[in-house]
mmCIF file of C-alpha atoms and ligand atoms in Angstrom:
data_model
loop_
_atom_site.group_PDB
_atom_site.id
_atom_site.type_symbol
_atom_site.label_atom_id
_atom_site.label_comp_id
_atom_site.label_asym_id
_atom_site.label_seq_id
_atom_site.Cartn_x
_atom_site.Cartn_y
_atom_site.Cartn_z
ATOM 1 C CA UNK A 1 -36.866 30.278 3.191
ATOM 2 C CA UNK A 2 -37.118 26.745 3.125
ATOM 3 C CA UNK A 3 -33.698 24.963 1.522
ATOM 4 C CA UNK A 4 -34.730 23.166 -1.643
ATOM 5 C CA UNK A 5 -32.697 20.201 -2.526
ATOM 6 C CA UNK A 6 -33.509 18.186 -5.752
ATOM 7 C CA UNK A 7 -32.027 15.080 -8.016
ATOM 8 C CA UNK A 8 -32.262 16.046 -12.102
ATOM 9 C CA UNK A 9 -31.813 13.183 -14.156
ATOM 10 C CA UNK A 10 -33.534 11.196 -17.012
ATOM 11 C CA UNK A 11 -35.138 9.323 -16.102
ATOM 12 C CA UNK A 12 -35.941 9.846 -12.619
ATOM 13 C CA UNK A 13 -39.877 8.429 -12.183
ATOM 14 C CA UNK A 14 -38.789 5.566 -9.984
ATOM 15 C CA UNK A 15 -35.934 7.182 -7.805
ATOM 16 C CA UNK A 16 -35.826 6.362 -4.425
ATOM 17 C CA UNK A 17 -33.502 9.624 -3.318
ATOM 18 C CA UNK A 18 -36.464 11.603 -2.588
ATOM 19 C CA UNK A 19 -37.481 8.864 -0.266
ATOM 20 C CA UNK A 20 -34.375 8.580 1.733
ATOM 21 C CA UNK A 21 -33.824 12.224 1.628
ATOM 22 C CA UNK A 22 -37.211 14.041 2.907
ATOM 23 C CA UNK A 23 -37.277 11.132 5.224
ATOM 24 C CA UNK A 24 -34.108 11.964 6.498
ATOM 25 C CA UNK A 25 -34.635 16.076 6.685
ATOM 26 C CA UNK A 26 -37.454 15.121 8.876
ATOM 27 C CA UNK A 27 -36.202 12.401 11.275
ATOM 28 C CA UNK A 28 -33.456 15.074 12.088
ATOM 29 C CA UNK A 29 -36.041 17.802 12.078
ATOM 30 C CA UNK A 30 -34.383 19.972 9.748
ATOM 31 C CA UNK A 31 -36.482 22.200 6.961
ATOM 32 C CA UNK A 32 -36.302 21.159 4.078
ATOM 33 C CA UNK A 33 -37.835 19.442 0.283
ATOM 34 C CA UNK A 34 -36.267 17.042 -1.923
ATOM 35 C CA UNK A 35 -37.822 16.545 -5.473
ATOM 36 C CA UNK A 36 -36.492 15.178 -8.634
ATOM 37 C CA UNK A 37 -36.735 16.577 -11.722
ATOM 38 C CA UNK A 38 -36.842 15.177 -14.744
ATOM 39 C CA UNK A 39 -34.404 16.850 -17.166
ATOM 40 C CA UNK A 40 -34.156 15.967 -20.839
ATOM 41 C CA UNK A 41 -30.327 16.458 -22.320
ATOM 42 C CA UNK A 42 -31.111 19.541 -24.606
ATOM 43 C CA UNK A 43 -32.763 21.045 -21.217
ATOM 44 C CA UNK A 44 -29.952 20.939 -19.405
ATOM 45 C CA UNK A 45 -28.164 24.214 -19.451
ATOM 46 C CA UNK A 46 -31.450 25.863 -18.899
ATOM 47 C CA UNK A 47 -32.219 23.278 -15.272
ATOM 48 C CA UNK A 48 -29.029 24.249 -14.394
ATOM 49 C CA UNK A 49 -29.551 28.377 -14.624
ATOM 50 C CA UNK A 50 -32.982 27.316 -13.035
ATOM 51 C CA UNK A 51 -31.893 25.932 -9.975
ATOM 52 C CA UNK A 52 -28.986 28.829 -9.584
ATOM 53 C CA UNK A 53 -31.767 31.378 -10.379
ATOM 54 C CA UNK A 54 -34.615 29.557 -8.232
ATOM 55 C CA UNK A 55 -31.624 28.794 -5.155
ATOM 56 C CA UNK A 56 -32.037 25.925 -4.873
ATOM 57 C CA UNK A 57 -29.276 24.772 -2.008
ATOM 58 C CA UNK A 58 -28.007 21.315 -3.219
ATOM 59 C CA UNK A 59 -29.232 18.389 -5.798
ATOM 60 C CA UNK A 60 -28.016 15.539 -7.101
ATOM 61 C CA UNK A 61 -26.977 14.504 -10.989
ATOM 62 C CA UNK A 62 -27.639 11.052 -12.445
ATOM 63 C CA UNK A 63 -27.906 9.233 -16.292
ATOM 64 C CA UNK A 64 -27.345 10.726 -18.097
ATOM 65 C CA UNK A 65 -26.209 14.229 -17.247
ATOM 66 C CA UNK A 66 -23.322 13.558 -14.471
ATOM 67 C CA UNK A 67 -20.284 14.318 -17.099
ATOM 68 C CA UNK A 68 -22.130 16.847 -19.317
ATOM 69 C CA UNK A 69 -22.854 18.905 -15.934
ATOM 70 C CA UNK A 70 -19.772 20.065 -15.357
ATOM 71 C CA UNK A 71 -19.284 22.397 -17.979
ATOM 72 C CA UNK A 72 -22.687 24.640 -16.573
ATOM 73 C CA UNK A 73 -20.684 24.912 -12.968
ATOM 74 C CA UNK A 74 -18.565 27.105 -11.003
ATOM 75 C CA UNK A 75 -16.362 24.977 -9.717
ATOM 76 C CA UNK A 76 -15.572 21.301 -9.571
ATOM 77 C CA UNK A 77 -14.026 19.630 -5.979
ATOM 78 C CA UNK A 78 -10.997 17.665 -6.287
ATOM 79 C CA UNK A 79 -13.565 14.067 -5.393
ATOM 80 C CA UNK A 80 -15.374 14.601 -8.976
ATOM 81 C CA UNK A 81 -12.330 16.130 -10.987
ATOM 82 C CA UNK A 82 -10.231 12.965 -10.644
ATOM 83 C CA UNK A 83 -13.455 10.942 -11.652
ATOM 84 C CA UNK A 84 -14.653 13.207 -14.433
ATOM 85 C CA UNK A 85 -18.331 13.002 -13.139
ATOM 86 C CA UNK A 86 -20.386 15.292 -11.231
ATOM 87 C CA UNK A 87 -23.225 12.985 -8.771
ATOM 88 C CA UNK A 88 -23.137 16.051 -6.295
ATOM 89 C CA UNK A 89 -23.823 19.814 -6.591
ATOM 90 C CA UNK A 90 -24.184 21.971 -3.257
ATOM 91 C CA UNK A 91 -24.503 26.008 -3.601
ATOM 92 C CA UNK A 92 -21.519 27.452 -2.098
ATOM 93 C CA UNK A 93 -22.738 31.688 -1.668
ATOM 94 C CA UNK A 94 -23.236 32.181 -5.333
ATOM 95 C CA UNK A 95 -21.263 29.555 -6.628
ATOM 96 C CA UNK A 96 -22.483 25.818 -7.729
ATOM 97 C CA UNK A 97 -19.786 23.453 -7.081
ATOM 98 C CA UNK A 98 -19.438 19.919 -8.336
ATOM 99 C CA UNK A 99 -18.771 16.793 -5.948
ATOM 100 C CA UNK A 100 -18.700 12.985 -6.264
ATOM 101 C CA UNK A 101 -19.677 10.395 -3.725
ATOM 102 C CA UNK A 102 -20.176 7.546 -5.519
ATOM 103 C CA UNK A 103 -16.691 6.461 -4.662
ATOM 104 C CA UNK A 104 -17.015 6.955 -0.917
ATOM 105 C CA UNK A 105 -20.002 5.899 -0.534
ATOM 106 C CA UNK A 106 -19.478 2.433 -2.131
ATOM 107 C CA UNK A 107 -15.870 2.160 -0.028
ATOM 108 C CA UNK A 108 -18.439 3.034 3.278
ATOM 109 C CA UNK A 109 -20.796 0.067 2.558
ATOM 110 C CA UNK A 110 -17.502 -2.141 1.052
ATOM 111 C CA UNK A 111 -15.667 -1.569 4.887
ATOM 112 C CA UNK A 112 -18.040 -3.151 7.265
ATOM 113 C CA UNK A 113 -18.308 -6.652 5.290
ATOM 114 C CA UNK A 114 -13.833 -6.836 4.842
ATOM 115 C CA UNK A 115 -11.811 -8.508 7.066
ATOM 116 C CA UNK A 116 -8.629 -7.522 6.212
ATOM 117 C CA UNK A 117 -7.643 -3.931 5.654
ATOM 118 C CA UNK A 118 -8.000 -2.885 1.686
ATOM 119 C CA UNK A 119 -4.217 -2.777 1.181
ATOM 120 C CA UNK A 120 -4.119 -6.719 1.718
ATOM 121 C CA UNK A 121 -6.555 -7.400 -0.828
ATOM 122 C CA UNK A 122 -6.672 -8.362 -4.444
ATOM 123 C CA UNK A 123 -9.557 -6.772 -6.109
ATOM 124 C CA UNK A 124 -11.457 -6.687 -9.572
ATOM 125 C CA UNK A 125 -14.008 -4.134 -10.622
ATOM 126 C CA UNK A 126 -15.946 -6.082 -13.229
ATOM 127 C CA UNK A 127 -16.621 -2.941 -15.993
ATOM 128 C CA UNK A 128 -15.696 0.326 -16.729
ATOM 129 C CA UNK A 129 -18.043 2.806 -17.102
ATOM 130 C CA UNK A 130 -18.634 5.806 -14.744
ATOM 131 C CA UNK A 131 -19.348 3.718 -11.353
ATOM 132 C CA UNK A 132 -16.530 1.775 -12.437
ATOM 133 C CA UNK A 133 -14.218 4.527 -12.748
ATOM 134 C CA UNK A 134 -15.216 6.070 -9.237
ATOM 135 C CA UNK A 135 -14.959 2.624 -7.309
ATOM 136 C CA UNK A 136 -11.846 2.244 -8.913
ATOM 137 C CA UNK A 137 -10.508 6.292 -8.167
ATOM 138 C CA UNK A 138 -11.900 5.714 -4.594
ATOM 139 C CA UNK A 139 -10.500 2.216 -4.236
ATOM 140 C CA UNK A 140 -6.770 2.889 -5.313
ATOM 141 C CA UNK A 141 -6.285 5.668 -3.141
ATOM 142 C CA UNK A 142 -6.403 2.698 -0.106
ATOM 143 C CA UNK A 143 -3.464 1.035 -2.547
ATOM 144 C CA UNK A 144 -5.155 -2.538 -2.697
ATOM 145 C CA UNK A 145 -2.492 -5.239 -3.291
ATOM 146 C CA UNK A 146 -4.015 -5.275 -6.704
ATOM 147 C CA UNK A 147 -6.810 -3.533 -8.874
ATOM 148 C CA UNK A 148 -7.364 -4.988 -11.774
ATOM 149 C CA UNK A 149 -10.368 -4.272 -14.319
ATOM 150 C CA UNK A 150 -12.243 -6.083 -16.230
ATOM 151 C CA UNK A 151 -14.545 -5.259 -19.188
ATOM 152 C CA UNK A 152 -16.693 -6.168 -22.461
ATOM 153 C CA UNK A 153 -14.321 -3.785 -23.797
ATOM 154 C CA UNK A 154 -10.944 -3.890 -22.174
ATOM 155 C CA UNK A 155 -9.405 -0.639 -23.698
ATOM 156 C CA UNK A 156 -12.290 1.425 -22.345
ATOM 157 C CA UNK A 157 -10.217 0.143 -18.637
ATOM 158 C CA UNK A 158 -7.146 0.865 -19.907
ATOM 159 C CA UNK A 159 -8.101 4.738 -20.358
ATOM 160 C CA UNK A 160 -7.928 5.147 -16.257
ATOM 161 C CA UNK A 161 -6.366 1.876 -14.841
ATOM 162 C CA UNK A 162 -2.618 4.295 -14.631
ATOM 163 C CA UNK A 163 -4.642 6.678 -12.174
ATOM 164 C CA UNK A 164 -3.312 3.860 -9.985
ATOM 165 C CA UNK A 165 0.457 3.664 -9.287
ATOM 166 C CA UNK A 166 0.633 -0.284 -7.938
ATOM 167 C CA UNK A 167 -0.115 -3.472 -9.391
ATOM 168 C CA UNK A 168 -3.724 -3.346 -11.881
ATOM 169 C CA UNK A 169 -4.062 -4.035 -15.369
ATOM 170 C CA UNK A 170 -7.044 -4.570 -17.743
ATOM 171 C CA UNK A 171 -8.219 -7.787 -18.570
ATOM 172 C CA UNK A 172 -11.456 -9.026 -20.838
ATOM 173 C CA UNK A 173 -13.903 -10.747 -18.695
ATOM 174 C CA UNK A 174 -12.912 -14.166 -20.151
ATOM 175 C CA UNK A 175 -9.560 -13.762 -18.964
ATOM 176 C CA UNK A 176 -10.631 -12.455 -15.718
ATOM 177 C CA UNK A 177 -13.269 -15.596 -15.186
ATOM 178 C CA UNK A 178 -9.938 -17.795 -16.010
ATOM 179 C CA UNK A 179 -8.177 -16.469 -13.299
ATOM 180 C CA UNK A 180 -10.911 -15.649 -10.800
ATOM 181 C CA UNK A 181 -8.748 -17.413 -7.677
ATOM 182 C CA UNK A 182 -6.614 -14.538 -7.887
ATOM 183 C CA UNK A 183 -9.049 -12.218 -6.134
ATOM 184 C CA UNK A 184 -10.424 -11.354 -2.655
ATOM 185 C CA UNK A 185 -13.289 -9.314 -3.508
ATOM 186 C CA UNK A 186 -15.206 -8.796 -6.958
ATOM 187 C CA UNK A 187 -17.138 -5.382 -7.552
ATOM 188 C CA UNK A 188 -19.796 -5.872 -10.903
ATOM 189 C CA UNK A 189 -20.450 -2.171 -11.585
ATOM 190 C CA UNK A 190 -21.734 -3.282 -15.416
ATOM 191 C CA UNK A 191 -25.758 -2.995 -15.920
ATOM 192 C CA UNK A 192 -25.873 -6.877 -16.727
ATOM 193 C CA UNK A 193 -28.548 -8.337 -14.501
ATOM 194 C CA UNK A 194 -30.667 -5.325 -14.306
ATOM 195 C CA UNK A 195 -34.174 -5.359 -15.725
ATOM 196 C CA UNK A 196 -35.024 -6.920 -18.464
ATOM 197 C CA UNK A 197 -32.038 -9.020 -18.606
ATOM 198 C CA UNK A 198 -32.334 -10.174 -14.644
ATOM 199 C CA UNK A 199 -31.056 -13.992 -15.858
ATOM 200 C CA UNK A 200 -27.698 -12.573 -17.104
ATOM 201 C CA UNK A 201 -24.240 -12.182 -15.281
ATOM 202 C CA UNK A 202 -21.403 -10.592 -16.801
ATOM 203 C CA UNK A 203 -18.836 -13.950 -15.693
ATOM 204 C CA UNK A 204 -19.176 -17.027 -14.271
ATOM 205 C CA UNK A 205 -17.770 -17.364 -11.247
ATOM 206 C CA UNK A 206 -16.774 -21.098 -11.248
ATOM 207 C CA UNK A 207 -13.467 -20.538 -10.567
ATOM 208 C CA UNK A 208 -13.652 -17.978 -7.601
ATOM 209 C CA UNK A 209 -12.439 -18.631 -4.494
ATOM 210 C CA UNK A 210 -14.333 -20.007 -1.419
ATOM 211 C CA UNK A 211 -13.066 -16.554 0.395
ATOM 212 C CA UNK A 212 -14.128 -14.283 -2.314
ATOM 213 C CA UNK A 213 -16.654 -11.394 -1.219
ATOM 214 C CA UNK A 214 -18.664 -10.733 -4.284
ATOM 215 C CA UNK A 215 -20.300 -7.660 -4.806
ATOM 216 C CA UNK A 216 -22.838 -5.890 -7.161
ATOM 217 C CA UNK A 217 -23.791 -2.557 -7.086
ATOM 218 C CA UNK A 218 -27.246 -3.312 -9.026
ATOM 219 C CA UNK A 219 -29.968 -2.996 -6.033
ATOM 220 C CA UNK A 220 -32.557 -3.522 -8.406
ATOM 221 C CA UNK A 221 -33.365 -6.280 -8.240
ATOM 222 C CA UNK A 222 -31.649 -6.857 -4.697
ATOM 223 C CA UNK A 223 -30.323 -9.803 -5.448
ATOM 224 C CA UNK A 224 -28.777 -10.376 -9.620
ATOM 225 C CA UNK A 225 -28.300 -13.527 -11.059
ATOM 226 C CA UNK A 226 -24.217 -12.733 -9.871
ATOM 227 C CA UNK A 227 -25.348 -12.951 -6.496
ATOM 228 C CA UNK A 228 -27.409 -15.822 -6.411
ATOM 229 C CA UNK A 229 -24.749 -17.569 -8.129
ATOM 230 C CA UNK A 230 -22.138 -16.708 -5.567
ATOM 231 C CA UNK A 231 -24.856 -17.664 -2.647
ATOM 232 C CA UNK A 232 -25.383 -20.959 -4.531
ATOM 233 C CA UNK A 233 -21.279 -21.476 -4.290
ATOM 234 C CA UNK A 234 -21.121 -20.502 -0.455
ATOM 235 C CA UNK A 235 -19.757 -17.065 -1.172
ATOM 236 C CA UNK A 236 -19.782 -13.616 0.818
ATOM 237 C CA UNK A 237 -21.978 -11.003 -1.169
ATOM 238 C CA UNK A 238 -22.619 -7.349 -0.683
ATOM 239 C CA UNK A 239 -25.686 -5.706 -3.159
ATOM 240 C CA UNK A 240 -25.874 -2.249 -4.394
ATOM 241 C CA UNK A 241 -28.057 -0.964 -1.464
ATOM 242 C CA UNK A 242 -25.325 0.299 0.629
ATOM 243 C CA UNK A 243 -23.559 1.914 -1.797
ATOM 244 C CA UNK A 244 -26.761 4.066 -2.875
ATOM 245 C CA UNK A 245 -27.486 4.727 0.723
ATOM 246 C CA UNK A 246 -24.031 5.398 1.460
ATOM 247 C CA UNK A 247 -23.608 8.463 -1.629
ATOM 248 C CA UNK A 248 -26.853 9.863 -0.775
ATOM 249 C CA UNK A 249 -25.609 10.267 3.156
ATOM 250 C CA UNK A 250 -22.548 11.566 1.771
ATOM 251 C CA UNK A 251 -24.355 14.471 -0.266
ATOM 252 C CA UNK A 252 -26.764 14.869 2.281
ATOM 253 C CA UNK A 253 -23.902 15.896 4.690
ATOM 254 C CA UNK A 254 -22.012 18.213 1.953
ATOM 255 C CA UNK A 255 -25.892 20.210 2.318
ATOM 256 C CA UNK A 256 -26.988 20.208 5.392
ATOM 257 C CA UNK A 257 -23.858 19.363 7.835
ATOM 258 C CA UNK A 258 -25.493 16.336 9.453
ATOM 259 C CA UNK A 259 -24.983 12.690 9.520
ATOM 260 C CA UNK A 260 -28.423 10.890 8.455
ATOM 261 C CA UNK A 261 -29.593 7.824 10.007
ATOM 262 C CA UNK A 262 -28.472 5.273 6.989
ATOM 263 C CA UNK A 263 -30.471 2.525 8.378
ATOM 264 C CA UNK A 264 -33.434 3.642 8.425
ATOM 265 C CA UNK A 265 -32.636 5.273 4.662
ATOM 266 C CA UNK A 266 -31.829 1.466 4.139
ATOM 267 C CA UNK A 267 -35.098 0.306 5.802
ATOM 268 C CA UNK A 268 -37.195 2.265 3.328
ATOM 269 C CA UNK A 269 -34.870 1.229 0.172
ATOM 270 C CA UNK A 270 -35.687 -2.425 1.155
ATOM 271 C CA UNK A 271 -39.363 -1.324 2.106
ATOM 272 C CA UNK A 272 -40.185 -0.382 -1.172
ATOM 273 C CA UNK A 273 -38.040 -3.311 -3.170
ATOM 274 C CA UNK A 274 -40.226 -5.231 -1.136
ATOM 275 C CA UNK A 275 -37.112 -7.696 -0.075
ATOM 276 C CA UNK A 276 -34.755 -8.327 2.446
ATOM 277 C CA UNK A 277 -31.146 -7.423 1.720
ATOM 278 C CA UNK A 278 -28.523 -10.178 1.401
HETATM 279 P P1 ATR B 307 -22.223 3.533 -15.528
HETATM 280 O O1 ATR B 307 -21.917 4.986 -15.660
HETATM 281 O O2 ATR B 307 -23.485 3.226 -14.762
HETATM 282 O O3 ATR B 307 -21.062 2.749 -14.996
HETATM 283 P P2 ATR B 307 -21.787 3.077 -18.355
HETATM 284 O O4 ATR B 307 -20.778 4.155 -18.339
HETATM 285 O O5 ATR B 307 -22.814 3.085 -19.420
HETATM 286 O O6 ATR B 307 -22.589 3.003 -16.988
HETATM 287 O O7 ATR B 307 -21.002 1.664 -18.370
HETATM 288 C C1 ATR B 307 -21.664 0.478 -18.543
HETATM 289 C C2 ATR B 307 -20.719 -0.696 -18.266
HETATM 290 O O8 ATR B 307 -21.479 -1.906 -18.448
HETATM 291 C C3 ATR B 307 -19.550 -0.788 -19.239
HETATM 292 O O9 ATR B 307 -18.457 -1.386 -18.588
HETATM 293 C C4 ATR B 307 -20.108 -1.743 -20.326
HETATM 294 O O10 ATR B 307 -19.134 -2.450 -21.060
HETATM 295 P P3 ATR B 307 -18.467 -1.774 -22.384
HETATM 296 O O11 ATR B 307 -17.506 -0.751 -21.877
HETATM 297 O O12 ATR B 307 -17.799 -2.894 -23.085
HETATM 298 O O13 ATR B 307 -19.615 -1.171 -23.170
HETATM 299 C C5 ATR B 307 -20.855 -2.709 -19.422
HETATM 300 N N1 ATR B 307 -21.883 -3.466 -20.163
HETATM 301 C C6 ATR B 307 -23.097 -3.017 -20.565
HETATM 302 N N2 ATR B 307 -23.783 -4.022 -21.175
HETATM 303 C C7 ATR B 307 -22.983 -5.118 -21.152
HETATM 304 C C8 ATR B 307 -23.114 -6.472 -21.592
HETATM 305 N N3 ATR B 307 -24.233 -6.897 -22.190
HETATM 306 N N4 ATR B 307 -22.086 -7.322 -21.354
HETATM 307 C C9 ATR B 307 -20.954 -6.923 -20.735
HETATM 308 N N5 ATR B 307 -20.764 -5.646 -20.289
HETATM 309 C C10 ATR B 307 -21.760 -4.761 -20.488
#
């Protein structure tokens, strides 16, 4: 039978994991359909029994269900316990088991643009929602120098900032804008800059230094108004593209046991954003 692999979310119209994904099953000529279903919240439990009932081999979680998930499976891998959030399910015999590679998948696209090992940099992960948590989870198990967080609502950072044993503390973003020299490498994991609001950045980043690698894991649009500002200043950037392409490779190789071909699963991303990445 031909393995079915899926994304449920809400909503899920304009996801580009089916993309990446059947294009990947058949550049490496495996069998093999990814779709995405569009699950509302009250629905859940039931998509969940569906897919177990239906076997389908492996799909992926997103907004809104990835915490609410994990009550509905079997078991849940150490990578999504420590996070909380489920982005990952693969069918282990009868069992559905929980992963998360956000985390990884944003430290795999992070690596290439660093010049220094993690554990000489001073980092800040602008927000602290889910992504925020996971980059942070992710990011303190390479014990950064420092890993401080930053957010609308500070409190909401200080809930998982002692997950990390060195130096981090949580900070309101007009703090962390005063004392933006501090830091190597920025991560914006906040929505600000995403459609509608595509003029708005969550700091300014007048005081960061000429070193500093900003990134944003937004990818759409490619480029947020964080970006261009750090362009405009001279600065390294990294956008959300990697990070997206690197989770999906990462689930795609909990399924099927094979390493897909991220740049050409970036090639389409950019494709259909209809940009090139900076
Ligand atoms: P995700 O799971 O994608 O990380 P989330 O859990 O909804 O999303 O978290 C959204 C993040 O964006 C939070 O850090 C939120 O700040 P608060 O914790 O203060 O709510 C941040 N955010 C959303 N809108 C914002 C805005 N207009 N200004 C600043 N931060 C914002």
């Amino acid at each position: 039978m031909k393995p079915i692999y899926g994304l449920i979310g809400n909503p899920v119209a304009h996801s580009m994991s089916p993309d990446i994904h059947n294009a990947a099953l058949k550049d490496l000529s495996l069998d093999g359909y990814y779709h995405a279903f569009r699950v509302e919240n009250d629905d859940l439990e039931d998509a969940v029994k569906g897919m177990r009932a239906l076997g389908i081999q492996g799909f992926n979680v997103t907004v809104p269900h990835k915490v609410a998930i994990m009550k509905y499976l079997d078991r849940i891998d150490e990578s999504a316990r420590v996070l909380g959030a489920v982005n990952t399910v693969r069918r282990e015999k009868e069992e559905l088991v929980g992963y998360n590679t956000d985390g990884e998948g944003f430290l795999k696209s992070l690596k290439p643009s660093l010049d220094k090992p993690v554990s000489e940099l001073s980092i800040l992960i602008i927000g602290a929602g889910g992504a925020a948590r996971a980059i942070f989870t992710t990011l303190a198990s390479e014990r950064p120098k420092r890993l401080d967080v930053a957010n609308r609502t500070p409190e909401k950072a200080e809930a998982f900032i002692q997950l990390y044993s060195g130096q981090t503390k949580a900070v309101s973003l007009a703090e962390a804008e005063e004392h933006l020299e501090a830091y190597d490498v920025l991560i914006q994991t906040t929505s600000v800059g995403m459609h509608p609001h595509v003029d708005d950045v969550p700091l300014s980043l007048a005081r960061a230094k000429e070193t500093c690698l900003v990134c944003d894991i937004i990818y759409n649009p490619l480029k947020t108004a964080l970006l261009k500002e750090a362009e405009a200043k001279g600065l390294h950037t990294l956008n959300g593209v990697g990070m997206f392409i690197g989770q999906a490779a990462l689930s795609f190789g909990l399924w099927t046991g094979h390493e897909p071909d991220m740049e050409k699963m970036k090639s389409i991303v950019l494709r259909k954003l209809g940009g090139k990445e900076c």
